[in-house]
mmCIF file of C-alpha atoms and ligand atoms in Angstrom:
data_model
loop_
_atom_site.group_PDB
_atom_site.id
_atom_site.type_symbol
_atom_site.label_atom_id
_atom_site.label_comp_id
_atom_site.label_asym_id
_atom_site.label_seq_id
_atom_site.Cartn_x
_atom_site.Cartn_y
_atom_site.Cartn_z
ATOM 1 C CA UNK N 87 33.210 -29.430 -11.023
ATOM 2 C CA UNK N 88 31.193 -27.167 -13.320
ATOM 3 C CA UNK N 89 30.388 -23.665 -12.170
ATOM 4 C CA UNK N 90 26.728 -23.225 -11.273
ATOM 5 C CA UNK N 91 25.013 -20.413 -13.152
ATOM 6 C CA UNK N 92 21.504 -19.506 -12.035
ATOM 7 C CA UNK N 93 19.267 -16.674 -13.073
ATOM 8 C CA UNK N 94 16.196 -14.631 -12.240
ATOM 9 C CA UNK N 95 14.194 -13.583 -15.286
ATOM 10 C CA UNK N 96 11.370 -11.194 -14.451
ATOM 11 C CA UNK N 97 9.008 -9.820 -17.089
ATOM 12 C CA UNK N 98 8.723 -6.066 -16.549
ATOM 13 C CA UNK N 99 4.935 -5.975 -16.780
ATOM 14 C CA UNK N 100 4.733 -4.613 -13.222
ATOM 15 C CA UNK N 101 6.878 -4.190 -10.098
ATOM 16 C CA UNK N 102 8.260 -7.114 -8.122
ATOM 17 C CA UNK N 103 5.494 -8.696 -6.013
ATOM 18 C CA UNK N 104 5.590 -11.311 -3.232
ATOM 19 C CA UNK N 105 5.307 -14.168 -5.749
ATOM 20 C CA UNK N 106 8.214 -13.035 -7.905
ATOM 21 C CA UNK N 107 10.275 -12.333 -4.785
ATOM 22 C CA UNK N 108 10.046 -16.049 -3.919
ATOM 23 C CA UNK N 109 11.464 -16.917 -7.359
ATOM 24 C CA UNK N 110 14.199 -14.289 -7.008
ATOM 25 C CA UNK N 111 15.172 -15.501 -3.529
ATOM 26 C CA UNK N 112 14.977 -19.210 -4.365
ATOM 27 C CA UNK N 113 17.083 -18.884 -7.502
ATOM 28 C CA UNK N 114 19.593 -16.648 -5.730
ATOM 29 C CA UNK N 115 20.050 -18.888 -2.679
ATOM 30 C CA UNK N 116 20.285 -21.992 -4.819
ATOM 31 C CA UNK N 117 23.067 -20.546 -6.988
ATOM 32 C CA UNK N 118 24.964 -18.912 -4.128
ATOM 33 C CA UNK N 119 24.788 -22.008 -1.908
ATOM 34 C CA UNK N 120 26.704 -23.760 -4.710
ATOM 35 C CA UNK N 121 29.197 -20.899 -4.963
ATOM 36 C CA UNK N 122 27.648 -20.115 -8.306
ATOM 37 C CA UNK N 123 26.900 -17.049 -10.342
ATOM 38 C CA UNK N 124 23.449 -15.455 -10.372
ATOM 39 C CA UNK N 125 22.283 -13.470 -13.384
ATOM 40 C CA UNK N 126 19.353 -11.110 -13.871
ATOM 41 C CA UNK N 127 17.614 -11.106 -17.242
ATOM 42 C CA UNK N 128 14.846 -8.664 -18.111
ATOM 43 C CA UNK N 129 12.284 -10.529 -20.171
ATOM 44 C CA UNK N 130 11.071 -7.506 -22.079
ATOM 45 C CA UNK N 131 10.744 -9.390 -25.362
ATOM 46 C CA UNK N 132 7.035 -8.594 -25.597
ATOM 47 C CA UNK N 133 7.328 -4.868 -26.158
ATOM 48 C CA UNK N 134 3.547 -4.521 -26.228
ATOM 49 C CA UNK N 135 3.276 -5.561 -22.565
ATOM 50 C CA UNK N 136 6.572 -4.518 -20.993
ATOM 51 C CA UNK N 137 7.482 -1.049 -19.843
ATOM 52 C CA UNK N 138 10.924 0.415 -19.157
ATOM 53 C CA UNK N 139 9.710 2.004 -15.928
ATOM 54 C CA UNK N 140 8.742 -1.407 -14.535
ATOM 55 C CA UNK N 141 12.183 -2.756 -15.412
ATOM 56 C CA UNK N 142 13.916 0.020 -13.506
ATOM 57 C CA UNK N 143 11.514 -0.400 -10.587
ATOM 58 C CA UNK N 144 12.298 -4.123 -10.411
ATOM 59 C CA UNK N 145 16.057 -3.505 -10.485
ATOM 60 C CA UNK N 146 15.732 -0.835 -7.806
ATOM 61 C CA UNK N 147 13.619 -3.174 -5.653
ATOM 62 C CA UNK N 148 16.176 -5.980 -6.015
ATOM 63 C CA UNK N 149 18.968 -3.620 -4.999
ATOM 64 C CA UNK N 150 17.076 -2.310 -1.979
ATOM 65 C CA UNK N 151 16.356 -5.857 -0.887
ATOM 66 C CA UNK N 152 20.097 -6.566 -0.953
ATOM 67 C CA UNK N 153 20.316 -8.845 -3.999
ATOM 68 C CA UNK N 154 23.683 -8.759 -5.748
ATOM 69 C CA UNK N 155 23.881 -10.102 -9.301
ATOM 70 C CA UNK N 156 26.796 -11.018 -11.524
ATOM 71 C CA UNK N 157 27.588 -9.341 -14.812
ATOM 72 C CA UNK N 158 25.441 -6.898 -16.739
ATOM 73 C CA UNK N 159 21.645 -7.194 -16.918
ATOM 74 C CA UNK N 160 20.567 -9.127 -20.015
ATOM 75 C CA UNK N 161 17.784 -7.388 -21.957
ATOM 76 C CA UNK N 162 15.727 -9.619 -24.229
ATOM 77 C CA UNK N 163 14.636 -6.626 -26.290
ATOM 78 C CA UNK N 164 18.255 -6.367 -27.491
ATOM 79 C CA UNK N 165 18.611 -9.996 -28.524
ATOM 80 C CA UNK N 166 16.466 -10.158 -31.653
ATOM 81 C CA UNK N 167 19.373 -11.299 -33.844
ATOM 82 C CA UNK N 168 20.045 -14.301 -31.642
ATOM 83 C CA UNK N 169 16.379 -15.357 -31.754
ATOM 84 C CA UNK N 170 16.303 -14.975 -35.514
ATOM 85 C CA UNK N 171 19.418 -17.120 -35.862
ATOM 86 C CA UNK N 172 17.801 -19.832 -33.718
ATOM 87 C CA UNK N 173 14.726 -19.852 -35.937
ATOM 88 C CA UNK N 174 16.929 -20.256 -38.984
ATOM 89 C CA UNK N 175 18.656 -23.165 -37.308
ATOM 90 C CA UNK N 176 15.278 -24.784 -36.614
ATOM 91 C CA UNK N 177 14.243 -24.354 -40.263
ATOM 92 C CA UNK N 178 12.637 -27.673 -41.161
ATOM 93 C CA UNK N 179 10.989 -28.004 -37.759
ATOM 94 C CA UNK N 180 9.251 -24.654 -38.097
ATOM 95 C CA UNK N 181 6.327 -23.626 -40.282
ATOM 96 C CA UNK N 182 4.241 -20.620 -41.090
ATOM 97 C CA UNK N 183 0.821 -20.569 -39.452
ATOM 98 C CA UNK N 184 -1.765 -18.245 -40.921
ATOM 99 C CA UNK N 185 -4.621 -19.421 -38.721
ATOM 100 C CA UNK N 186 -6.469 -16.572 -37.129
ATOM 101 C CA UNK N 187 -7.737 -16.704 -33.568
ATOM 102 C CA UNK N 188 -11.219 -16.684 -35.059
ATOM 103 C CA UNK N 189 -10.514 -19.772 -37.128
ATOM 104 C CA UNK N 190 -9.017 -21.593 -34.130
ATOM 105 C CA UNK N 191 -12.007 -20.612 -32.005
ATOM 106 C CA UNK N 192 -14.288 -22.028 -34.684
ATOM 107 C CA UNK N 193 -12.331 -25.301 -34.418
ATOM 108 C CA UNK N 194 -13.444 -25.340 -30.804
ATOM 109 C CA UNK N 195 -10.208 -25.119 -28.821
ATOM 110 C CA UNK N 196 -7.752 -22.243 -28.813
ATOM 111 C CA UNK N 197 -5.564 -23.988 -26.213
ATOM 112 C CA UNK N 198 -4.739 -26.848 -28.552
ATOM 113 C CA UNK N 199 -3.382 -26.260 -32.041
ATOM 114 C CA UNK N 200 -4.652 -29.017 -34.349
ATOM 115 C CA UNK N 201 -1.784 -28.794 -36.849
ATOM 116 C CA UNK N 202 -3.719 -27.191 -39.707
ATOM 117 C CA UNK N 203 -0.655 -25.524 -41.286
ATOM 118 C CA UNK N 204 1.844 -28.297 -40.529
ATOM 119 C CA UNK N 205 2.644 -29.053 -44.162
ATOM 120 C CA UNK N 206 3.662 -25.478 -44.896
ATOM 121 C CA UNK N 207 7.276 -24.429 -44.789
ATOM 122 C CA UNK N 208 9.260 -21.638 -43.219
ATOM 123 C CA UNK N 209 9.086 -18.270 -44.919
ATOM 124 C CA UNK N 210 11.130 -15.465 -43.488
ATOM 125 C CA UNK N 211 9.049 -12.377 -43.803
ATOM 126 C CA UNK N 212 5.413 -11.567 -43.482
ATOM 127 C CA UNK N 213 2.796 -11.092 -40.845
ATOM 128 C CA UNK N 214 2.141 -14.608 -39.756
ATOM 129 C CA UNK N 215 3.195 -16.639 -36.802
ATOM 130 C CA UNK N 216 5.773 -19.401 -36.796
ATOM 131 C CA UNK N 217 5.165 -22.701 -35.036
ATOM 132 C CA UNK N 218 7.558 -25.451 -34.113
ATOM 133 C CA UNK N 219 6.539 -29.089 -34.524
ATOM 134 C CA UNK N 220 6.267 -31.143 -31.351
ATOM 135 C CA UNK N 221 7.077 -34.861 -31.259
ATOM 136 C CA UNK N 222 4.545 -37.629 -30.913
ATOM 137 C CA UNK N 223 6.119 -38.865 -27.705
ATOM 138 C CA UNK N 224 6.340 -37.824 -24.106
ATOM 139 C CA UNK N 225 9.084 -35.423 -23.125
ATOM 140 C CA UNK N 226 10.525 -36.168 -19.705
ATOM 141 C CA UNK N 227 12.818 -34.351 -17.336
ATOM 142 C CA UNK N 228 13.818 -34.656 -13.723
ATOM 143 C CA UNK N 229 12.979 -31.727 -11.502
ATOM 144 C CA UNK N 230 15.351 -31.454 -8.508
ATOM 145 C CA UNK N 231 12.385 -31.038 -6.184
ATOM 146 C CA UNK N 232 9.485 -32.799 -7.901
ATOM 147 C CA UNK N 233 11.341 -35.736 -9.441
ATOM 148 C CA UNK N 234 10.706 -37.141 -12.894
ATOM 149 C CA UNK N 235 8.004 -35.319 -14.851
ATOM 150 C CA UNK N 236 6.690 -36.057 -18.327
ATOM 151 C CA UNK N 237 4.339 -34.370 -20.733
ATOM 152 C CA UNK N 238 3.082 -35.306 -24.177
ATOM 153 C CA UNK N 239 3.101 -31.996 -26.008
ATOM 154 C CA UNK N 240 1.252 -33.421 -29.015
ATOM 155 C CA UNK N 241 -1.833 -33.815 -26.832
ATOM 156 C CA UNK N 242 -1.102 -30.777 -24.620
ATOM 157 C CA UNK N 243 -1.254 -27.712 -26.799
ATOM 158 C CA UNK N 244 0.280 -29.201 -29.942
ATOM 159 C CA UNK N 245 2.767 -27.334 -32.147
ATOM 160 C CA UNK N 246 3.516 -24.060 -30.414
ATOM 161 C CA UNK N 247 4.247 -20.512 -31.531
ATOM 162 C CA UNK N 248 7.868 -19.344 -31.432
ATOM 163 C CA UNK N 249 7.299 -16.049 -33.237
ATOM 164 C CA UNK N 250 4.005 -14.203 -33.212
ATOM 165 C CA UNK N 251 2.323 -12.684 -36.239
ATOM 166 C CA UNK N 252 3.280 -9.208 -34.989
ATOM 167 C CA UNK N 253 6.948 -10.242 -35.186
ATOM 168 C CA UNK N 254 7.473 -10.644 -31.439
ATOM 169 C CA UNK N 255 9.524 -13.700 -30.499
ATOM 170 C CA UNK N 256 7.749 -16.001 -28.085
ATOM 171 C CA UNK N 257 8.796 -16.453 -24.485
ATOM 172 C CA UNK N 258 9.601 -20.167 -25.053
ATOM 173 C CA UNK N 259 12.180 -19.416 -27.719
ATOM 174 C CA UNK N 260 13.735 -16.378 -26.029
ATOM 175 C CA UNK N 261 14.241 -18.215 -22.728
ATOM 176 C CA UNK N 262 15.920 -21.198 -24.358
ATOM 177 C CA UNK N 263 18.252 -19.098 -26.512
ATOM 178 C CA UNK N 264 19.193 -16.816 -23.617
ATOM 179 C CA UNK N 265 19.687 -19.553 -21.031
ATOM 180 C CA UNK N 266 22.047 -21.309 -23.457
ATOM 181 C CA UNK N 267 23.894 -18.096 -24.384
ATOM 182 C CA UNK N 268 24.485 -17.315 -20.692
ATOM 183 C CA UNK N 269 25.576 -20.864 -19.898
ATOM 184 C CA UNK N 270 22.772 -21.235 -17.347
ATOM 185 C CA UNK N 271 23.134 -24.561 -15.518
ATOM 186 C CA UNK N 272 20.062 -24.356 -13.289
ATOM 187 C CA UNK N 273 16.626 -22.855 -13.753
ATOM 188 C CA UNK N 274 14.883 -22.199 -10.432
ATOM 189 C CA UNK N 275 11.465 -20.620 -10.961
ATOM 190 C CA UNK N 276 7.775 -20.875 -10.117
ATOM 191 C CA UNK N 277 5.850 -24.102 -10.679
ATOM 192 C CA UNK N 278 3.443 -22.244 -12.968
ATOM 193 C CA UNK N 279 6.181 -22.616 -15.596
ATOM 194 C CA UNK N 280 6.510 -26.399 -15.282
ATOM 195 C CA UNK N 281 4.511 -27.079 -18.442
ATOM 196 C CA UNK N 282 6.657 -24.548 -20.312
ATOM 197 C CA UNK N 283 9.705 -26.559 -19.311
ATOM 198 C CA UNK N 284 8.681 -29.408 -21.632
ATOM 199 C CA UNK N 285 8.443 -26.991 -24.562
ATOM 200 C CA UNK N 286 11.804 -25.538 -23.627
ATOM 201 C CA UNK N 287 13.367 -29.015 -23.328
ATOM 202 C CA UNK N 288 12.071 -29.752 -26.814
ATOM 203 C CA UNK N 289 13.633 -26.590 -28.254
ATOM 204 C CA UNK N 290 16.924 -27.310 -26.469
ATOM 205 C CA UNK N 291 17.016 -30.748 -28.082
ATOM 206 C CA UNK N 292 16.297 -29.367 -31.562
ATOM 207 C CA UNK N 293 18.901 -26.614 -31.174
ATOM 208 C CA UNK N 294 21.527 -28.950 -29.714
ATOM 209 C CA UNK N 295 21.791 -26.992 -26.473
ATOM 210 C CA UNK N 296 22.650 -28.633 -23.159
ATOM 211 C CA UNK N 297 19.711 -28.844 -20.778
ATOM 212 C CA UNK N 298 20.010 -27.023 -17.466
ATOM 213 C CA UNK N 299 18.765 -28.561 -14.229
ATOM 214 C CA UNK N 300 15.281 -27.506 -13.182
ATOM 215 C CA UNK N 301 13.739 -26.788 -9.805
ATOM 216 C CA UNK N 302 10.165 -25.535 -9.757
ATOM 217 C CA UNK N 303 9.251 -23.595 -6.634
ATOM 218 C CA UNK N 304 5.831 -23.670 -4.984
ATOM 219 C CA UNK N 305 3.486 -20.946 -6.106
ATOM 220 C CA UNK N 306 2.457 -18.203 -3.770
ATOM 221 C CA UNK N 307 -1.332 -18.177 -3.665
ATOM 222 C CA UNK N 308 -3.769 -15.732 -2.129
ATOM 223 C CA UNK N 309 -6.541 -16.566 0.360
ATOM 224 C CA UNK N 310 -8.714 -17.804 -2.483
ATOM 225 C CA UNK N 311 -5.983 -20.147 -3.696
ATOM 226 C CA UNK N 312 -5.246 -18.008 -6.760
ATOM 227 C CA UNK N 313 -1.697 -17.489 -7.959
ATOM 228 C CA UNK N 314 -0.286 -14.120 -6.935
ATOM 229 C CA UNK N 315 0.797 -12.431 -10.068
ATOM 230 C CA UNK N 316 1.186 -9.048 -11.598
ATOM 231 C CA UNK N 317 -1.784 -9.694 -13.856
ATOM 232 C CA UNK N 318 -3.999 -10.048 -10.795
ATOM 233 C CA UNK N 319 -2.635 -6.800 -9.390
ATOM 234 C CA UNK N 320 -0.715 -8.308 -6.497
ATOM 235 C CA UNK N 321 0.604 -5.780 -4.013
ATOM 236 C CA UNK N 322 4.165 -4.731 -4.880
ATOM 237 C CA UNK N 323 6.904 -5.317 -2.319
ATOM 238 C CA UNK N 324 7.309 -2.437 0.123
ATOM 239 C CA UNK N 325 11.034 -1.754 -0.118
ATOM 240 C CA UNK N 326 10.929 0.602 2.831
ATOM 241 C CA UNK N 327 10.445 -2.591 4.835
ATOM 242 C CA UNK N 328 12.734 -5.082 3.091
ATOM 243 C CA UNK N 329 13.245 -7.426 6.048
ATOM 244 C CA UNK N 330 9.644 -8.594 6.605
ATOM 245 C CA UNK N 331 9.223 -9.161 2.853
ATOM 246 C CA UNK N 332 12.402 -11.242 2.702
ATOM 247 C CA UNK N 333 11.573 -13.195 5.853
ATOM 248 C CA UNK N 334 8.138 -14.049 4.456
ATOM 249 C CA UNK N 335 9.622 -15.183 1.139
ATOM 250 C CA UNK N 336 12.141 -17.355 3.002
ATOM 251 C CA UNK N 337 9.346 -18.926 5.055
ATOM 252 C CA UNK N 338 7.397 -19.614 1.851
ATOM 253 C CA UNK N 339 10.436 -21.510 0.611
ATOM 254 C CA UNK N 340 10.124 -23.761 3.675
ATOM 255 C CA UNK N 341 13.386 -22.513 5.162
ATOM 256 C CA UNK N 342 13.982 -21.798 8.846
ATOM 257 C CA UNK N 343 13.404 -18.143 9.687
ATOM 258 C CA UNK N 344 15.222 -16.390 12.503
ATOM 259 C CA UNK N 345 12.880 -13.736 13.928
ATOM 260 C CA UNK N 346 15.751 -12.104 15.858
ATOM 261 C CA UNK N 347 17.467 -10.923 12.694
ATOM 262 C CA UNK N 348 17.315 -7.148 12.485
ATOM 263 C CA UNK N 349 19.520 -6.219 9.524
ATOM 264 C CA UNK N 350 19.706 -7.030 5.824
ATOM 265 C CA UNK N 351 23.287 -8.257 6.224
ATOM 266 C CA UNK N 352 22.112 -10.549 9.012
ATOM 267 C CA UNK N 353 19.287 -11.862 6.872
ATOM 268 C CA UNK N 354 21.498 -12.697 3.898
ATOM 269 C CA UNK N 355 24.132 -14.400 6.040
ATOM 270 C CA UNK N 356 21.455 -16.499 7.761
ATOM 271 C CA UNK N 357 19.588 -17.347 4.568
ATOM 272 C CA UNK N 358 22.703 -18.498 2.740
ATOM 273 C CA UNK N 359 24.073 -20.497 5.656
ATOM 274 C CA UNK N 360 20.804 -22.320 6.356
ATOM 275 C CA UNK N 361 19.558 -22.893 2.773
ATOM 276 C CA UNK N 362 18.354 -26.469 2.271
ATOM 277 C CA UNK N 363 16.436 -27.097 -0.922
ATOM 278 C CA UNK N 364 15.015 -30.401 0.330
ATOM 279 C CA UNK N 365 12.844 -28.356 2.716
ATOM 280 C CA UNK N 366 11.039 -26.514 -0.095
ATOM 281 C CA UNK N 367 7.333 -27.455 -0.110
ATOM 282 C CA UNK N 368 6.109 -29.317 -3.170
ATOM 283 C CA UNK N 369 2.864 -28.007 -4.561
ATOM 284 C CA UNK N 370 3.080 -27.884 -8.309
ATOM 285 C CA UNK N 371 -0.212 -26.627 -9.674
ATOM 286 C CA UNK N 372 0.447 -27.381 -13.273
ATOM 287 C CA UNK N 373 -0.417 -29.722 -16.027
ATOM 288 C CA UNK N 374 2.735 -31.833 -15.639
ATOM 289 C CA UNK N 375 1.810 -35.398 -14.747
ATOM 290 C CA UNK N 376 3.705 -38.158 -12.943
ATOM 291 C CA UNK N 377 6.279 -39.960 -15.049
ATOM 292 C CA UNK N 378 5.529 -43.157 -16.915
ATOM 293 C CA UNK N 379 8.303 -45.420 -18.130
ATOM 294 C CA UNK N 380 7.985 -44.504 -21.769
ATOM 295 C CA UNK N 381 9.374 -41.339 -23.275
ATOM 296 C CA UNK N 382 12.769 -39.826 -23.534
ATOM 297 C CA UNK N 383 14.898 -37.888 -21.121
HETATM 298 N N1 LIG J 404 9.720 -14.093 -17.319
HETATM 299 C C1 LIG J 404 9.027 -15.188 -16.718
HETATM 300 C C2 LIG J 404 8.080 -14.663 -15.662
HETATM 301 O O1 LIG J 404 8.279 -13.580 -15.149
HETATM 302 C C3 LIG J 404 9.939 -16.177 -16.041
HETATM 303 C C4 LIG J 404 10.778 -16.873 -17.010
HETATM 304 C C5 LIG J 404 11.663 -17.955 -16.455
HETATM 305 O O2 LIG J 404 12.058 -17.937 -15.280
HETATM 306 O O3 LIG J 404 11.989 -18.827 -17.253
HETATM 307 O O4 LIG J 404 7.135 -15.354 -15.344
HETATM 308 ZN ZN1 ZN J 405 -2.212 -22.574 -38.767
#
């Protein structure tokens, strides 16, 4: 049997909040319930948005909550060479895009790239972004919770950026390279990333990487139905009171909660013993659509 390797990959743009705690807890319990390893990767690839103090706050919060991870923390800011090598490997699938935001806005839709620069080739240096070509067919994958999901990237966003004009490698590329380098076998994360999964599956295929299993967790929403996220200034977790925060996250994962538990050790023993992923609620709020029979897997 292969060893399960899961991971939690926060972006240090703010402290851990109740939404990211659900992803941390879900990925941890999934890996540990399979006697697997659980890694922590700091997604600080976008140095313009990430701050070292947030990274240390997140690690401190995880520790105080009683999470235990395997191996050293992986820092994306130190993995530039690996991303560069991947881009070189993708060479004829990647092209230089010199379109400005202004130009794309004038075309009417900044969410969908119409392929203007597609016939250009890859050039190594210079201040322009690099895009990868997407296929003219649906990409499909089977989510452990949501079942088979497909998306046609050509009509959803089009060719996407893997390195920005300012030289920063895009999230999609960094995640795929790092998950493969760490031997990650399962990606358990929020359903807001479901549409990214199709882009990541595409890159895995082009790079010849194995595809991990995916499980997209329900999003934590506020009273107005909005996703709780750092961008919307969600309240950080109060680590002076780790138990209520953990119990709430466990309940949000649809798991039984034992209100009599009064210690962190008790919580972790209970949570691991009772973990059942089939109980996780399914509410993907994403652009993934139900599978059709066409497409590849
Ligand atoms: N860094 C991403 C985030 O915080 C998560 C990436 C992932 O789990 O693939 O939203
Ligand atoms: Zn372009």
